[in-house]
XYZ file of C-alpha atoms in Angstrom:
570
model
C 92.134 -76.385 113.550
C 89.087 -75.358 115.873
C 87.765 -72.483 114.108
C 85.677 -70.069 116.698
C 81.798 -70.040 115.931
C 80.221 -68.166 114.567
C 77.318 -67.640 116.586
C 77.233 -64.620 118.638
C 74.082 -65.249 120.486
C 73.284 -63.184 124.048
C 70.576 -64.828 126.889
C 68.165 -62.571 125.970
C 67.834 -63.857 122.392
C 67.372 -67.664 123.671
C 64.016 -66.875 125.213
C 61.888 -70.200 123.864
C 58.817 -69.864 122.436
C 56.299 -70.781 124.496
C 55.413 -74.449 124.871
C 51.694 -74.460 124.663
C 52.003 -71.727 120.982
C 54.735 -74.059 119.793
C 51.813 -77.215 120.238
C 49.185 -75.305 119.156
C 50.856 -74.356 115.992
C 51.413 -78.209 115.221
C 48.113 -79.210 116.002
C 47.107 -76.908 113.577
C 48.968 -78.499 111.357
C 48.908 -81.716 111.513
C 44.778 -82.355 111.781
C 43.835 -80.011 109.153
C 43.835 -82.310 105.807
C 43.203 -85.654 107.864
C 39.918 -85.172 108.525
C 36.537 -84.333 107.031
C 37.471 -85.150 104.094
C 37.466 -87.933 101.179
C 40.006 -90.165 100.080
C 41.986 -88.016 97.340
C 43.410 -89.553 93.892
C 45.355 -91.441 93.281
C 47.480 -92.574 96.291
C 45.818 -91.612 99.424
C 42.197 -94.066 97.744
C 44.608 -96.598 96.769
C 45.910 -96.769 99.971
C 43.367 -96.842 101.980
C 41.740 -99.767 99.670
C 44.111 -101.996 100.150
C 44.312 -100.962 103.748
C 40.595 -102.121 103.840
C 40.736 -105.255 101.569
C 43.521 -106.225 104.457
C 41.357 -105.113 107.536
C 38.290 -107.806 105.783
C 40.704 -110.761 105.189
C 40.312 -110.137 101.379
C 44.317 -110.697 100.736
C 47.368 -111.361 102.323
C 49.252 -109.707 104.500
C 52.452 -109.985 102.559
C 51.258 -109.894 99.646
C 48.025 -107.608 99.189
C 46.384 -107.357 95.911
C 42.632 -105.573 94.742
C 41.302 -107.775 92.022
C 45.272 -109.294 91.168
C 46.688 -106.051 90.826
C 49.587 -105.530 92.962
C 50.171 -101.493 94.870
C 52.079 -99.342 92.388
C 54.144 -98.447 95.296
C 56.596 -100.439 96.930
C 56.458 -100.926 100.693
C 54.638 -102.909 103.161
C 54.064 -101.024 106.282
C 51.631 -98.232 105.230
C 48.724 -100.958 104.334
C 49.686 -102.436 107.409
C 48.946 -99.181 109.726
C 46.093 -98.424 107.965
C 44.543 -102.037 107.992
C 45.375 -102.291 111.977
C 44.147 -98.546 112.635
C 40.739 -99.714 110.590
C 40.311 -102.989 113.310
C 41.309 -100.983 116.127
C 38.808 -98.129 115.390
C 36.558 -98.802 112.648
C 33.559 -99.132 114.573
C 33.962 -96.043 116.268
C 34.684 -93.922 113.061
C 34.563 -94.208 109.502
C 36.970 -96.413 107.559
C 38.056 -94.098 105.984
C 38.788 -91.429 109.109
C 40.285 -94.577 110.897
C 42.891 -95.300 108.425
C 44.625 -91.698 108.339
C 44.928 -91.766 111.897
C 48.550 -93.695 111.948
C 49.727 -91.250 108.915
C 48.437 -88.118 111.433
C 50.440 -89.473 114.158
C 53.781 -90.023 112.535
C 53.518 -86.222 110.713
C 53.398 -85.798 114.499
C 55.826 -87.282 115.948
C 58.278 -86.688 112.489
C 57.975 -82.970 113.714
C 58.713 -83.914 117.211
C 61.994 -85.947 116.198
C 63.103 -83.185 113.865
C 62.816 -80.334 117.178
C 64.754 -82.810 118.950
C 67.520 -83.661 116.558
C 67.946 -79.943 116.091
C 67.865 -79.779 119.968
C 70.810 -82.309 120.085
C 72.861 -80.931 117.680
C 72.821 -77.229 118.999
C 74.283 -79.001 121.793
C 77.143 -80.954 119.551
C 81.085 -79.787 119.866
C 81.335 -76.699 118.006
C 77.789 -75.683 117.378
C 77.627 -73.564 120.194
C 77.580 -69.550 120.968
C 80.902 -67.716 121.578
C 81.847 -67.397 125.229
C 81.391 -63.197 126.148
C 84.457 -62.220 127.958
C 82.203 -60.569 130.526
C 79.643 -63.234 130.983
C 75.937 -62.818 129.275
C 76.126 -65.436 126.763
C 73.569 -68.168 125.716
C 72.713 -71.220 128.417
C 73.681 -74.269 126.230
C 70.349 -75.378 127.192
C 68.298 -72.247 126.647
C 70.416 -71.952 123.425
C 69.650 -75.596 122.118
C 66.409 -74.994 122.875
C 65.857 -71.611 120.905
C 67.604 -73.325 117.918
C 65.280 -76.476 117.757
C 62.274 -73.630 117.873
C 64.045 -72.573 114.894
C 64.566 -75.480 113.289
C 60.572 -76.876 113.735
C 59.291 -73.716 112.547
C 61.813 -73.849 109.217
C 59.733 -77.364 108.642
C 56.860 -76.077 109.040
C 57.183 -73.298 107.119
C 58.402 -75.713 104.070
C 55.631 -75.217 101.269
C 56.179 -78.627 99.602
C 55.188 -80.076 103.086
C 51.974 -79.463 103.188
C 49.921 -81.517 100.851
C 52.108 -84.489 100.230
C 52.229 -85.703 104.557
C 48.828 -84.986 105.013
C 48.302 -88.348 102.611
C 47.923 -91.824 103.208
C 51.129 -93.075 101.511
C 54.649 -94.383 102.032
C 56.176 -91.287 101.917
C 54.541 -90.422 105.164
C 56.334 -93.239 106.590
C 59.325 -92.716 104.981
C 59.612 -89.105 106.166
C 58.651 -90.164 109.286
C 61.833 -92.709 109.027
C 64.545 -90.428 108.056
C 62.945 -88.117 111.089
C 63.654 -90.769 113.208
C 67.075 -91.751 111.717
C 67.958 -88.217 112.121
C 67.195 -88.062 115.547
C 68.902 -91.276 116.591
C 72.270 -89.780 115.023
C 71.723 -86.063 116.626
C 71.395 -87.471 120.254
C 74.342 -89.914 120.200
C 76.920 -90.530 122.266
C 74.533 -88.027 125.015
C 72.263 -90.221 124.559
C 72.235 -93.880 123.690
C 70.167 -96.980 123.949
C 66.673 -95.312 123.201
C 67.984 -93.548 120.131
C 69.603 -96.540 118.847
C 66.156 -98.340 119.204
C 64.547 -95.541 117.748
C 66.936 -95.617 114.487
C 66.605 -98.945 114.015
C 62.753 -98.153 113.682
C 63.485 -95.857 111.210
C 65.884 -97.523 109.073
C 63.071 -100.289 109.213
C 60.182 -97.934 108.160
C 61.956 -96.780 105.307
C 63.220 -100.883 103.899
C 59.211 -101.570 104.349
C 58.220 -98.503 103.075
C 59.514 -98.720 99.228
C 62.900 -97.057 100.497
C 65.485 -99.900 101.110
C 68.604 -98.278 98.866
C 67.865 -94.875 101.004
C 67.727 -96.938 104.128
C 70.930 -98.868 103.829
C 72.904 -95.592 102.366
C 71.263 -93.497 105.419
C 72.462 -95.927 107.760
C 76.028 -96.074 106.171
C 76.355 -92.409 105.879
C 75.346 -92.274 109.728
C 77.920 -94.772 110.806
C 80.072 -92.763 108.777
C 79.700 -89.252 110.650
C 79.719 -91.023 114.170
C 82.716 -92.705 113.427
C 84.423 -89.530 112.553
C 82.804 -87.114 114.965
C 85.439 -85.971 117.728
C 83.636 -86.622 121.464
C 85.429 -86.581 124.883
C 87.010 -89.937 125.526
C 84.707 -91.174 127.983
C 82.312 -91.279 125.043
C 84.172 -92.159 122.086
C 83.702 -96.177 122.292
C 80.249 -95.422 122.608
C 80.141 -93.096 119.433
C 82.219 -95.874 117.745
C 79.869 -98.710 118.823
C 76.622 -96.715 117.824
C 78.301 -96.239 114.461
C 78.576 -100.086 113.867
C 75.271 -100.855 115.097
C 73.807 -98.361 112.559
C 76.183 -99.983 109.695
C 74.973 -103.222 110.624
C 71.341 -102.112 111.060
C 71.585 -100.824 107.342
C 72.424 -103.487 105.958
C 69.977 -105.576 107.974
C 67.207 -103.143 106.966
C 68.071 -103.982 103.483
C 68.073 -107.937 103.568
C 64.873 -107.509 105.298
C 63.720 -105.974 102.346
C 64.941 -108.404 99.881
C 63.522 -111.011 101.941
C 60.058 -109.558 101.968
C 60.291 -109.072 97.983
C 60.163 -105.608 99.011
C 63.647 -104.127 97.278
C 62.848 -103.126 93.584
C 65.440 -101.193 90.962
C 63.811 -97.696 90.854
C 66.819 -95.495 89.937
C 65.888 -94.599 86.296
C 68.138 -94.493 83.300
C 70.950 -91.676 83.178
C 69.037 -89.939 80.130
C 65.851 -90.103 82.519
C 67.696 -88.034 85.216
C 66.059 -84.765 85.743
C 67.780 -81.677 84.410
C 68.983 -79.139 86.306
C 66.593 -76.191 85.472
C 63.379 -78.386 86.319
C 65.326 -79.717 89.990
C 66.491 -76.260 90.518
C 62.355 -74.503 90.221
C 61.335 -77.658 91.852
C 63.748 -77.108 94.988
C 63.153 -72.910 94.879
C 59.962 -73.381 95.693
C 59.206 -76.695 97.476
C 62.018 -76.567 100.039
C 61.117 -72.382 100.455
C 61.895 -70.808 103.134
C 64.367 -72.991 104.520
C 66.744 -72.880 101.554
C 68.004 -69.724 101.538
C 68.717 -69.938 104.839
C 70.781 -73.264 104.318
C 73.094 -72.118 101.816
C 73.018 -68.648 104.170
C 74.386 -71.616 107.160
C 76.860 -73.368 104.674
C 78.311 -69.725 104.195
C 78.610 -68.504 107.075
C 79.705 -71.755 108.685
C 82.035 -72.689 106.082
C 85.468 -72.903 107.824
C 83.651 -75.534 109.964
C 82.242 -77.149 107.034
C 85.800 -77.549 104.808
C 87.435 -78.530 108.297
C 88.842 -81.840 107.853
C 89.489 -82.648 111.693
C 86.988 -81.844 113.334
C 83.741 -83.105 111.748
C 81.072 -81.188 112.885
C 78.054 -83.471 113.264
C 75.536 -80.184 113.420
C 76.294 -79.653 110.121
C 77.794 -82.901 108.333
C 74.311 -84.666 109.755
C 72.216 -82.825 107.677
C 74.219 -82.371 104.977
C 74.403 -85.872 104.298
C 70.789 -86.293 104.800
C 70.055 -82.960 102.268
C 72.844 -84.369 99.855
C 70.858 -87.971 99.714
C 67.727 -86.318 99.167
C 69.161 -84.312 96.639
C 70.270 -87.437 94.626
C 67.431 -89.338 95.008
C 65.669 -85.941 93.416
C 67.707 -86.398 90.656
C 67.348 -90.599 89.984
C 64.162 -91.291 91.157
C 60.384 -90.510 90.761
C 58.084 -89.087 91.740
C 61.031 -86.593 92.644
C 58.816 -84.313 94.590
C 58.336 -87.157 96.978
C 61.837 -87.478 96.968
C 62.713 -84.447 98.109
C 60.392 -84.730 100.869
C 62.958 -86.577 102.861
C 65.201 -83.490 102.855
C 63.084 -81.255 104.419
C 64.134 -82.261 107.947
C 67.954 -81.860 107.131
C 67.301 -78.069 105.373
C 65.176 -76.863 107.896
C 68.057 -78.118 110.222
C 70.447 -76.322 108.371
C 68.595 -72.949 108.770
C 67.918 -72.852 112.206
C 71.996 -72.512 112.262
C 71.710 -69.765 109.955
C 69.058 -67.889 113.020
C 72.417 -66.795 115.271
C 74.061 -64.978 112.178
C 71.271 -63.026 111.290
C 71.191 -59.397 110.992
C 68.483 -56.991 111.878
C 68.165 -55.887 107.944
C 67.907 -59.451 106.924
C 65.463 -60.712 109.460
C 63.036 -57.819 108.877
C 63.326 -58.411 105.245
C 61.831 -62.062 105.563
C 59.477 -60.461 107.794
C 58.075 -58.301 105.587
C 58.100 -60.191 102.089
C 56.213 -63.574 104.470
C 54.067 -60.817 105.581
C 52.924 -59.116 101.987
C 52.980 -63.203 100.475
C 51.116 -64.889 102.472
C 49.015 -61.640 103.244
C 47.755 -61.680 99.657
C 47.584 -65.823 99.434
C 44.934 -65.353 102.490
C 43.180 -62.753 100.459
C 43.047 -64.903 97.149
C 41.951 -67.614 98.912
C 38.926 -65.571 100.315
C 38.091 -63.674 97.459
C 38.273 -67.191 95.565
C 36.113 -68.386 98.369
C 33.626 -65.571 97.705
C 33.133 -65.597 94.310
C 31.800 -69.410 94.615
C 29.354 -68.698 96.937
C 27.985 -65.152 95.905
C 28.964 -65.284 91.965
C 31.205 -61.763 92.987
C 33.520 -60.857 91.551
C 32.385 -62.962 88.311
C 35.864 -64.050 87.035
C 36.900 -66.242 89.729
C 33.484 -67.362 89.981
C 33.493 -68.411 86.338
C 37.096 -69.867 86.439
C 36.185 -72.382 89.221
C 33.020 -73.411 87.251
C 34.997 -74.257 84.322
C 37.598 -76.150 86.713
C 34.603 -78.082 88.675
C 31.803 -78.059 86.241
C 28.255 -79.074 88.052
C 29.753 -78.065 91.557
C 27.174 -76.827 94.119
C 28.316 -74.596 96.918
C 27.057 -75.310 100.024
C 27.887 -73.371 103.193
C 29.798 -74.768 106.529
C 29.163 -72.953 108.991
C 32.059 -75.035 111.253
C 34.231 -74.225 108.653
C 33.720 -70.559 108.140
C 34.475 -70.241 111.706
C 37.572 -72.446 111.897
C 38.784 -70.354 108.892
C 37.940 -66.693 110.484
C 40.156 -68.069 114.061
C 42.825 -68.853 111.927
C 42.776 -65.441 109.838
C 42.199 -63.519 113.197
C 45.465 -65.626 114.305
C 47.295 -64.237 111.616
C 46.295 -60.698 112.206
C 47.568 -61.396 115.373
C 50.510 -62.607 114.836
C 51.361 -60.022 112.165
C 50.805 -57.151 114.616
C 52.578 -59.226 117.292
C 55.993 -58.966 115.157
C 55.336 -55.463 113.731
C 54.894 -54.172 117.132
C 58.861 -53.836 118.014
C 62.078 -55.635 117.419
C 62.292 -59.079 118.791
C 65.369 -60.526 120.248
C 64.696 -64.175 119.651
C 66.669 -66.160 117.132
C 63.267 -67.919 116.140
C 61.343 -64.680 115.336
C 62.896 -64.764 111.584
C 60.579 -68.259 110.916
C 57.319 -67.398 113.022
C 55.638 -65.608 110.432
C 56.735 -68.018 107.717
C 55.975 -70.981 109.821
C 51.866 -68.984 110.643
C 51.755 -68.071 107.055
C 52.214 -71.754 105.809
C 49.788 -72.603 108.768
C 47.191 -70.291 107.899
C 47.202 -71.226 103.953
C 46.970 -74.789 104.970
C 43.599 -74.082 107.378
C 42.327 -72.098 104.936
C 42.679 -74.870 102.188
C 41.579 -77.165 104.507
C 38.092 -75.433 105.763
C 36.663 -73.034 103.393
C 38.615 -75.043 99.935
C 37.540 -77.954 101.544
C 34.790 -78.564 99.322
C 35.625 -77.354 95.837
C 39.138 -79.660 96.623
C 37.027 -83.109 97.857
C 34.792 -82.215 94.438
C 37.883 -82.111 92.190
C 40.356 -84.593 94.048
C 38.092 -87.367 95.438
C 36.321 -89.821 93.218
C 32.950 -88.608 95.569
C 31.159 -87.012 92.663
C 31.795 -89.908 89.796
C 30.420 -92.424 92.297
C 27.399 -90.610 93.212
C 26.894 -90.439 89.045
C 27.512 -94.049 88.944
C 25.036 -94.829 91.693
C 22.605 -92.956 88.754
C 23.246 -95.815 85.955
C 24.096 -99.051 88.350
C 21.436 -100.697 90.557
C 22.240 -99.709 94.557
C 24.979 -102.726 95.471
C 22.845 -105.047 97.042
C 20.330 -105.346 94.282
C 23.118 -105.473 91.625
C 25.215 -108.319 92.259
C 28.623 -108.767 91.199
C 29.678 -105.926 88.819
C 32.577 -107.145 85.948
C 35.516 -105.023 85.653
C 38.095 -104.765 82.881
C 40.923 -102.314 82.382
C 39.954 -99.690 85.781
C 42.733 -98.682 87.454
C 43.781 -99.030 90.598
C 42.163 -96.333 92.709
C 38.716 -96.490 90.210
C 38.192 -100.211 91.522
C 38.659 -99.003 95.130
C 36.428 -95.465 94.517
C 33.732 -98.013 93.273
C 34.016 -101.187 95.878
C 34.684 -99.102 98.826
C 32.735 -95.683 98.075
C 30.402 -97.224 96.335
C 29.437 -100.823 98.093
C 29.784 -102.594 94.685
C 31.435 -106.335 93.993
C 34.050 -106.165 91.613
C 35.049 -109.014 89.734
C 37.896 -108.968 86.695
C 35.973 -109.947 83.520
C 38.317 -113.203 83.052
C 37.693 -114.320 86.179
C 35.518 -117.670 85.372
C 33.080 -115.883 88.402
C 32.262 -112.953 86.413
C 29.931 -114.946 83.872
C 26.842 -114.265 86.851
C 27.913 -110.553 86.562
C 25.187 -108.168 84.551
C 26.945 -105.276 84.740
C 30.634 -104.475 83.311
C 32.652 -101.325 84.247
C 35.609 -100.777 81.875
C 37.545 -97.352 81.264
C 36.839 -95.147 77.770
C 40.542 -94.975 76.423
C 40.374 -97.266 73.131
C 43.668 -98.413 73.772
C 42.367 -100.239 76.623
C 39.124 -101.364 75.149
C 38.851 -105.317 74.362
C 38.299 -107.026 71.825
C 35.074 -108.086 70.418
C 36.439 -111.637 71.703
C 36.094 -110.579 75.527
C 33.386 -107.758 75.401
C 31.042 -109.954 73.464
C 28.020 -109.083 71.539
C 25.887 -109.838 74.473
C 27.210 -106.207 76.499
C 25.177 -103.159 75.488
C 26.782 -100.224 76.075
C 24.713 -97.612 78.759
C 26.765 -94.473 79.985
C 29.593 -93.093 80.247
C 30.129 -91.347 83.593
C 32.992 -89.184 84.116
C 34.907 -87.249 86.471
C 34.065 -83.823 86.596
C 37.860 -82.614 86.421
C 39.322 -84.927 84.282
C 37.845 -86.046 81.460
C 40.241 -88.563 80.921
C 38.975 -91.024 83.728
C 35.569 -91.891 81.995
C 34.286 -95.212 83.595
C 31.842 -96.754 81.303
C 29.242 -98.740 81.948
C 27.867 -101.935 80.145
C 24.919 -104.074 80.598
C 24.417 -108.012 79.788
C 21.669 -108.453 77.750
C 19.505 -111.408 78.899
C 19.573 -114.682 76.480
């Protein structure tokens, strides 16, 4: 049975936000956190070293190593981007700058493939408003594009978005994948040859990005839905076709990662898994605001959820994409990466949650975004204040103990970026207090600003105090105090650093690196090796000839002492 939807939505409420706002808001965004800033610990330096040591010809391409050690992370194609971005524009910009620029564009265009897949699916069999007996009801068009509005600003507004694509790392790419995927699968059969292109990127992307079981079971699940999906007749061979090209393309994404070396056992033992108390705090606030309003959508939309003939691909779609997220949560690590990939499917599922809305609820999310991220703009200032003027004296004190030896220094560019952005808010706030809003989307502007206006806070006035504590910046500059400059110093031996230490000192630093077995390092006066005593050698490969100088440490963590030997002459 065809059950009736249940979105009662009227013209008036489809208005779309306005193109240029809806832009704006994403460009302010996406740059914040690419630029103007270090590389951060410990995957966004590692990345970006091998990135460089493949940009100079130092390793392979399908194989890229820093002094024999191998990435940590699986997957080809983010080395690749940033080695090719570093070529393309590295003597216009800094290395460094140049290298984030691919991971900026596909946080792009994964936002601009999740409005569109949301677009696509408002326009799906069954997802649309109820027909008025007198006329007045949504435009499918107007409708689809309210709902993708909707659906963008739920993504936005996702806190544990923020921080982890802004970095230099597969999971940029792989997000950026499953965005694709998902909107390959949204626009078919409307659509058909570009969006099977386009998901045959993705499924690639995430096979070369450490993500080959995901790929393969996204592209199987996909098949799956299409398959089963109920489209005129005119379009079912193409539906049916599209869902054996992504079955085959699955599969294809996976050999390709076999054949590559690229497909390693990652699922970690059942007594491993992560409880349920830990993935339930770690989902109530990383996936927050968008999944309330999911489960809100799997309620309300239930009869078309449990019916068994008609598979409705606006829901199914990202259910299947939020269920493999879910699972890989669960299995996997880092599972806050993990559940990255969901994001696009829950913030899916809430913009069909927008038409059911009620008055009371909507200005209830209204008003709790308001007083939240209200007082998170506040901290953040205050925060701000106290480093600068010493008042009020406890915050001042607590981010002295945090980053001990930090110096304050004053910007004025980003002072002013960060007063625009508060002014925004106070805007916006007064903007949606000022009367009752038809729109479907107004529920997720203020979350969507709020998440926005933390971020370009973070991101101006933090910038600083986070580059001192994140970045590797301040050790170096200490380093530079007990090793010769680079071109006076020769080779420098290295023993036990890991991965992102080597790259913090050959890249930030300017210094050779050479392992201490390496037959090489014997011209070497200098030897860098970490404190831990676990990891110290013995007295038969630090010999009696190494005299110990400094230690020099990281100002907020202790733990990452690099210290430094010299090679007495004789």
């Amino acid at each position: 049975m065809n059950f009736p939807t249940p979105a009662i939505v009227s013209q008036a409420a489809v208005r779309p936000l306005p193109r240029a706002l809806l832009l704006l808001l994403c460009l302010a965004y996406v740059v914040p956190g690419f630029i103007a800033r270090a590389p951060w610990k410990t995957l966004d330096i590692t990345s970006y070293g091998y990135a460089l040591a493949l940009a100079e010809g130092r390793t392979p391409w399908l194989a890229p190593e820093i002094l024999g050690l191998s990435p940590d992370t699986e997957g080809l194609i983010p080395y690749w981007l940033g080695a090719w971005a570093i070529q393309a524009f590295g003597d216009f910009i800094s290395p460094e700058l140049a290298s984030r620029l691919p991971f900026a564009a596909l946080l792009w265009l994964a936002l601009m493939a999740t409005w569109y897949a949301v677009y696509y699916l408002a326009r799906s069999p069954g997802a649309g408003p109820v027909a008025f007996a007198f006329g007045g009801e949504a435009n499918e068009i107007d409708y689809a594009r309210a709902m993708a509005d909707g659906g963008l600003l739920a993504l936005i507004a996702c806190l544990g978005l923020a921080q982890p694509s802004h970095e230099a790392s597969s999971y940029v790419v792989q997000l950026s994948g499953v965005c694709f995927v998902f909107y390959a699968a949204a626009c078919i059969p409307i659509r058909f040859g570009t969006p099977l292109c386009i998901g045959a990127v993705g499924l690639v992307m995430l096979a070369l990005s450490g993500a080959p079981t995901y790929a393969v079971c996204l592209g199987l699940g996909v098949a799956l839905i299409l398959a089963l999906t109920p489209v005129d007749a005119k379009l079912r061979a193409r539906s049916l076709q599209a869902a054996g090209v992504f079955a085959i393309l699955g599969v294809a994404a996976l050999l390709l990662a076999v054949y590559l070396h690229q497909w390693q056992w990652r699922i970690l033992p059942a007594e491993h898994f992560r409880q349920l108390r830990p993935l339930f705090e770690l989902v109530v606030w990383y996936v927050w605001p968008a999944w309330p309003l999911a489960l809100w959508s799997l309620w309300i939309w239930r009869r078309q959820v449990a019916d068994w003939r008609f598979v409705h691909r606006h829901l199914w779609l990202p259910i299947l994409l939020g269920a493999l997220a879910l699972v890989n949560t669960v299995i996997t690590t880092p599972s806050d990466r993990a559940l990255l990939l969901g994001l696009p499917a829950f913030a899916a599922l809430a913009a069909f949650a927008l038409p059911t809305f009620r008055r009371a609820m909507a200005a209830l999310i209204d008003w709790f975004t308001l007083l939240f991220f209200s007082a998170a703009a506040i901290t953040i200032w205050v925060i701000w204040l106290a480093v600068y003027t010493g008042t009020p004296a406890k915050p001042a004190a607590n981010v002295a103990r945090i980053a001990p030896d930090f110096v304050a220094q004053f910007s004025l560019p980003q002072f002013v970026i960060a007063v625009l952005a508060t002014l925004a808010w106070c805007a916006l706030a007064f903007w949606r207090a000022r009367r009752n809003r038809p729109e479907i989307w107004r529920s997720l502007v203020l979350p969507a600003g709020g998440t926005v206006l933390s971020w370009i806070l973070l991101m101006s006035i933090w910038m600083p105090m986070l580059d001192y504590g994140r970045s590797y910046t301040a050790q170096v500059q200490a380093l530079g105090k007990v090793l010769p400059a680079p071109a006076s110093a020769g080779c420098v031996a290295a023993w036990g650093l890991s991965r992102s230490q080597i790259v913090a000192m050959q890249a930030q630093g300017g210094w050779q690196l050479k392992t201490l077995t390496d037959p090489t390092s014997a011209s070497c006066n200098w030897l860098a090796m970490p404190l831990e005593s676990q990891r110290t050698p013995s007295n038969e490969v630090l010999g009696p000839e190494w005299t110990r100088l400094a230690a020099v440490a990281r100002p907020t963590d202790k733990n990452a002492e690099i210290v430094i030997y010299r090679r007495q002459p004789g």
